[in-house]
Short mmCIF file of C-alpha atoms and ligand atoms in Angstrom, two decimals:
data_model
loop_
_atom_site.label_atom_id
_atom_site.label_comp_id
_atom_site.label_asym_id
_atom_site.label_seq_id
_atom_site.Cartn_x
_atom_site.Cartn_y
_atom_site.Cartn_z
CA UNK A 28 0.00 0.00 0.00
CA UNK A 29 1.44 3.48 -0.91
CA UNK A 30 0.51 6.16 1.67
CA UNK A 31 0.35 8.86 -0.62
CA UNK A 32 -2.31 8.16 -2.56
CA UNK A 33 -3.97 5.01 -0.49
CA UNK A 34 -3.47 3.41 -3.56
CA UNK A 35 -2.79 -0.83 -3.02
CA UNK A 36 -3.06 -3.94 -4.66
CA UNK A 37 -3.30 -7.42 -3.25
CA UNK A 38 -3.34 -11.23 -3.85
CA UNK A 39 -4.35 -13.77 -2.12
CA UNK A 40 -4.96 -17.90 -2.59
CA UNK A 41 -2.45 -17.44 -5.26
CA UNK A 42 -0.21 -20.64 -5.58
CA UNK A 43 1.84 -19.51 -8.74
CA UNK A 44 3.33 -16.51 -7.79
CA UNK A 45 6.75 -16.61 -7.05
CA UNK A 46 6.59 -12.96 -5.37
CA UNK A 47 3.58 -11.99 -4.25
CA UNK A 48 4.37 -8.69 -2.98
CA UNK A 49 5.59 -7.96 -6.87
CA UNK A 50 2.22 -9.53 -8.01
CA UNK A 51 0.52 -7.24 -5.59
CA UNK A 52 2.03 -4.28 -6.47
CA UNK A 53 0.96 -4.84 -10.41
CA UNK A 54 -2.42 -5.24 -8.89
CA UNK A 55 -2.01 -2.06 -8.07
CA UNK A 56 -0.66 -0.73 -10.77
CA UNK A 57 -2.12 -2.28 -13.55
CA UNK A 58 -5.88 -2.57 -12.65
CA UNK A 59 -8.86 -0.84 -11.22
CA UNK A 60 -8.69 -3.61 -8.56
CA UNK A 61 -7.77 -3.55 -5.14
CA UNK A 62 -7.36 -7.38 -4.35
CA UNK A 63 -7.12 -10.37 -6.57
CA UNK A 64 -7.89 -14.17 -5.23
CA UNK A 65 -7.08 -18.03 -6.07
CA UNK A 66 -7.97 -18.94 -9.62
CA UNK A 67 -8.23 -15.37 -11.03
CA UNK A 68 -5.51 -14.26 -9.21
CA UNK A 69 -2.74 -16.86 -10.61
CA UNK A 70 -4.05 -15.89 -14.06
CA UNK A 71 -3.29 -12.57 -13.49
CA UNK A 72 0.12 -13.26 -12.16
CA UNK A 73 0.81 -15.65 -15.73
CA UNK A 74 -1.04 -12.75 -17.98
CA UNK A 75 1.50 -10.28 -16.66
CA UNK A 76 4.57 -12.70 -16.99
CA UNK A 77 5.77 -12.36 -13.55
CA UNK A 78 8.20 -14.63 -12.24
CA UNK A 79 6.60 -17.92 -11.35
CA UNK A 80 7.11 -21.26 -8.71
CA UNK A 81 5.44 -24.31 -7.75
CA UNK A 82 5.07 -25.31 -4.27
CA UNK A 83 8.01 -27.35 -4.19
CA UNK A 84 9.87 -23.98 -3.92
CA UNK A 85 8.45 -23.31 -0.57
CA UNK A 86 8.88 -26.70 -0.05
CA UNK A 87 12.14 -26.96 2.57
CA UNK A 88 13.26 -29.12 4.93
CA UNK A 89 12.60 -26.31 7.74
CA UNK A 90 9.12 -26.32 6.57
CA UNK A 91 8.69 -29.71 5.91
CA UNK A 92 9.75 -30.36 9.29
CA UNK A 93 7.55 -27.93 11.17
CA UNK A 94 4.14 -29.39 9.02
CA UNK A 95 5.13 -33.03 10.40
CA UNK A 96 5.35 -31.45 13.56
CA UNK A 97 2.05 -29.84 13.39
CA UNK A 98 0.28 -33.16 11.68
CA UNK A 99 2.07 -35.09 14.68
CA UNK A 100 -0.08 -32.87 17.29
CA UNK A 101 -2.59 -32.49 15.64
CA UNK A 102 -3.17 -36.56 15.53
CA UNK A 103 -2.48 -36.61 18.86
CA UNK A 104 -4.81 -33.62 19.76
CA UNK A 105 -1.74 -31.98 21.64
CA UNK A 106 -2.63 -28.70 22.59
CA UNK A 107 0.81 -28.06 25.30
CA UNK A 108 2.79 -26.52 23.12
CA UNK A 109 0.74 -23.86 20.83
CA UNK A 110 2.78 -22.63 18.01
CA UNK A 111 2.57 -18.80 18.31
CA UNK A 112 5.65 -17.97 16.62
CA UNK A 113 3.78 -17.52 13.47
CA UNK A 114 6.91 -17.87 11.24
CA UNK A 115 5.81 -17.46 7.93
CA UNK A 116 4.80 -14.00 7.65
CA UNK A 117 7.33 -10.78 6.34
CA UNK A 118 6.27 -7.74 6.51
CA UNK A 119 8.13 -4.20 6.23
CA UNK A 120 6.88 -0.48 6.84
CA UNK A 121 9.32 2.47 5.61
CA UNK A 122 9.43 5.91 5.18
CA UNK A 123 11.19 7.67 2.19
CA UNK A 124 13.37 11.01 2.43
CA UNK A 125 9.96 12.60 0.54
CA UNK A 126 7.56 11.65 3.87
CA UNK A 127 6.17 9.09 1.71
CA UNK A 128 4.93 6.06 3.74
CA UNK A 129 4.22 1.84 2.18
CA UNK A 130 3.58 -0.90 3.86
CA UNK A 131 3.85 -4.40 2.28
CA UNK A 132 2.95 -7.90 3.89
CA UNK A 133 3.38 -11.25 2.81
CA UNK A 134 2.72 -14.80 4.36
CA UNK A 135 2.25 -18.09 3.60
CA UNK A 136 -0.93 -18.18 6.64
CA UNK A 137 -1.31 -19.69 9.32
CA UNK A 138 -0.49 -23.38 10.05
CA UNK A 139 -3.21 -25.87 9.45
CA UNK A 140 -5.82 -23.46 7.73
CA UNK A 141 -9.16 -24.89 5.60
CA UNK A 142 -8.33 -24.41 1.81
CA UNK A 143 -9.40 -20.67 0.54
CA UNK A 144 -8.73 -19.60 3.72
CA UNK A 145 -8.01 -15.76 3.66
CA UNK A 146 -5.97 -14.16 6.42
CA UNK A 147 -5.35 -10.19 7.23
CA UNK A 148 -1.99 -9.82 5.08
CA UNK A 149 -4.22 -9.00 1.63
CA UNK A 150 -6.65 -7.12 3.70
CA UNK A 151 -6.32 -3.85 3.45
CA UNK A 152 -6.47 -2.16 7.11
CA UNK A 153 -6.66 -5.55 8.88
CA UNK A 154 -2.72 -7.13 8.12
CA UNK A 155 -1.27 -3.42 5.94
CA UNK A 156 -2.12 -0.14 5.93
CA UNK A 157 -0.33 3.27 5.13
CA UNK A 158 -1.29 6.63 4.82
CA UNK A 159 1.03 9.60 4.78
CA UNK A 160 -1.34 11.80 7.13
CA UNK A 161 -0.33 9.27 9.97
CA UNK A 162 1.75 6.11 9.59
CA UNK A 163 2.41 2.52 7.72
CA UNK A 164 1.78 -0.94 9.74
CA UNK A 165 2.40 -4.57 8.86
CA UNK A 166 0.93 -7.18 11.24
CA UNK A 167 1.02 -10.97 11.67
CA UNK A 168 -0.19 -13.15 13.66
CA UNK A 169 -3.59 -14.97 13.77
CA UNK A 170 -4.98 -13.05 11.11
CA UNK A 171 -8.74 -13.66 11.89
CA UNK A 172 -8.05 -11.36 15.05
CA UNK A 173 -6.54 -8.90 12.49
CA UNK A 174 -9.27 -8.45 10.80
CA UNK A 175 -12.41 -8.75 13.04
CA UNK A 176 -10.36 -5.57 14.38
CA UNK A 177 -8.99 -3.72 11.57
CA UNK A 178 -5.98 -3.72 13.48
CA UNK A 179 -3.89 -1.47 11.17
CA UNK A 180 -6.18 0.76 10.49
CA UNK A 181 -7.34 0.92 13.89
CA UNK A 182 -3.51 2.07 14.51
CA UNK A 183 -4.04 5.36 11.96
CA UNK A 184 -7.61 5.54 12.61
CA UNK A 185 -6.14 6.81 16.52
CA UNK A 186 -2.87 9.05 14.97
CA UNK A 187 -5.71 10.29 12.87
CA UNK A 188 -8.86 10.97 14.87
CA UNK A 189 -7.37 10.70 18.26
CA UNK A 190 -4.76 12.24 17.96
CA UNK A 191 -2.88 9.26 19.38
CA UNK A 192 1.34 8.96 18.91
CA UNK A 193 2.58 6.01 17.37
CA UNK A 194 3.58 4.31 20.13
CA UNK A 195 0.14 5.08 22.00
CA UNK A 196 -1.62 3.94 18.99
CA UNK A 197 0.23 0.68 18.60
CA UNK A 198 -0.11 -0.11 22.67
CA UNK A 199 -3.55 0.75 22.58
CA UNK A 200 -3.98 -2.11 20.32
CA UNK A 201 -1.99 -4.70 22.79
CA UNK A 202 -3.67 -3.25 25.80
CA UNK A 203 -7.77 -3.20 24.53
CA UNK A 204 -8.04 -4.97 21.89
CA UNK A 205 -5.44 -7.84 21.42
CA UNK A 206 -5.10 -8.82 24.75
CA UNK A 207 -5.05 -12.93 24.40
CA UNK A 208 -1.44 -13.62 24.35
CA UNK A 209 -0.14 -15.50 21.30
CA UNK A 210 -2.19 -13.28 19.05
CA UNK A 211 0.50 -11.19 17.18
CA UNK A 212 2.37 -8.61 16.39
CA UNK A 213 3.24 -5.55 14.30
CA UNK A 214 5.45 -3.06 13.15
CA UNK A 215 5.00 0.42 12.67
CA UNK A 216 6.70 4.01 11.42
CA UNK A 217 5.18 7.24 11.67
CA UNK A 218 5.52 10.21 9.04
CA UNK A 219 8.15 11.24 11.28
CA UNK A 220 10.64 7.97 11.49
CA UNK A 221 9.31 6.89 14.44
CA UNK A 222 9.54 3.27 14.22
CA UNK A 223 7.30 0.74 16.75
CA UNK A 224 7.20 -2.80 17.64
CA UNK A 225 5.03 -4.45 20.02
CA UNK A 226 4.15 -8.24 19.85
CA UNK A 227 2.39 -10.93 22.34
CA UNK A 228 4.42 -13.95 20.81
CA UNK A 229 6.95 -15.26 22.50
CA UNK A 230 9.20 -13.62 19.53
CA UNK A 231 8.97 -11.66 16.71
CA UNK A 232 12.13 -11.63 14.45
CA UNK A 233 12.53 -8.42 12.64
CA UNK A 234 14.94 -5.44 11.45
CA UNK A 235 15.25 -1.89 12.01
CA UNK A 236 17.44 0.53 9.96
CA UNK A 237 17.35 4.71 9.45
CA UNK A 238 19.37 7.02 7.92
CA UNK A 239 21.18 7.62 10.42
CA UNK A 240 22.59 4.95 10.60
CA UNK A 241 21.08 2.86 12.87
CA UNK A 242 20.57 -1.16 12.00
CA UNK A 243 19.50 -3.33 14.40
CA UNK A 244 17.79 -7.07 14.40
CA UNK A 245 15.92 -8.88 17.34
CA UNK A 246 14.09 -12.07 17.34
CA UNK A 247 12.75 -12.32 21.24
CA UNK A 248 10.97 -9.40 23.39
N1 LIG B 135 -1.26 -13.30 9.68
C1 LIG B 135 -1.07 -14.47 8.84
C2 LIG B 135 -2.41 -15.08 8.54
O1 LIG B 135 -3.29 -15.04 9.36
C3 LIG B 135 -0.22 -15.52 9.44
C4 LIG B 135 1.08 -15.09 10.04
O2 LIG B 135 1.28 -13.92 10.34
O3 LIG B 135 1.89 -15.97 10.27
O4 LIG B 135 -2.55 -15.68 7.48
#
């Protein structure tokens, strides 16, 4: 999503696309369309000749490990150890020298979902959101939560109306409305730089880098 305009493209259900973020972005760029899903939406990505991959390419021994994991308690109905890192999920929020703000989000879903499922990373204000007037979020997590809240909007919708900072808009989220820990998490950066993480996982990895020259990576709280 670009946060000048509000203009943003999505896919979702697609199982060609190699980059869906790219595929998104010519959603966004090449149609009147705001979101594109399953059948029509790997079309699209083959009409525009974007890079494509089967599912073998996601296919690596990591994962592979992690879904006989997740079969093996399922099976056994094992509910100890919930999975909350939700792994699969990148998402990035910047800020260019021109005040312009994007957000971009892309995930493979959550663990175990129904076929067709849709989760908040394609849906606009639930999973991504920017707007120049206040800031640009990604989320993951369980991405039903996302969007019965409109969790990233809900984060500009308090800069906006509220007059909220960043940081009190992003807590605000953790403390009233995302309370059940294990839910997720999200970055966010204001018009100003301000940058904001906040997550109820047990970790979130992620990166944070400025102009001025500050880089820094952290996978735990
Ligand atoms: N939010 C994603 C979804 O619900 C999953 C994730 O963040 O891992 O599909």
């Amino acid at each position: 999503m670009d946060g000048r305009d509000l203009s943003c493209g999505a896919v979702a259900g697609t199982t060609v696309a190699k980059n869906p973020i790219k595929a998104a972005r010519r959603v966004m760029t090449d149609t009147p369309h705001v979101l594109l899903a399953g059948r029509g939406a790997d079309a699209f990505v083959e009409s525009i000749g974007a890079e494509l991959a089967t599912s073998d390419y996601y296919w690596t021994p990591v994962e592979r490990a992690r879904w006989q994991q997740f079969r093996a308690r399922s099976e056994a109905a094992d509910r100890s150890e919930p999975d909350d890192d939700h792994h699969g999920t990148v998402g990035c929020a910047a800020l260019d020298r021109h005040g312009n703000l994007a957000a971009g989000t892309s995930t493979g879903g959550l663990e175990g979902k129904r076929p067709g499922r849709v989760g908040d990373s394609p849906i606009i204000g639930a999973g991504t959101y920017a707007d120049n007037a206040t800031c640009a979020v990604s989320c993951t997590g369980v991405g039903e939560e996302f969007i019965r809240r409109a969790i990233a909007y809900d984060v500009a919708a308090r800069m906006r109306y509220g007059g909220a900072t960043v940081d009190e808009a992003v807590a605000a989220q953790f403390e009233d409305r995302l309370q059940q820990p294990g839910t997720g998490g999200l970055i966010a950066i204001d018009r100003r730089g301000r940058i904001v993480v906040q997550f109820n996982t047990r970790a979130m990895a992620r990166g944070l880098a400025d102009s001025s020259g500050r880089v820094e990576a952290a996978l735990g709280p």
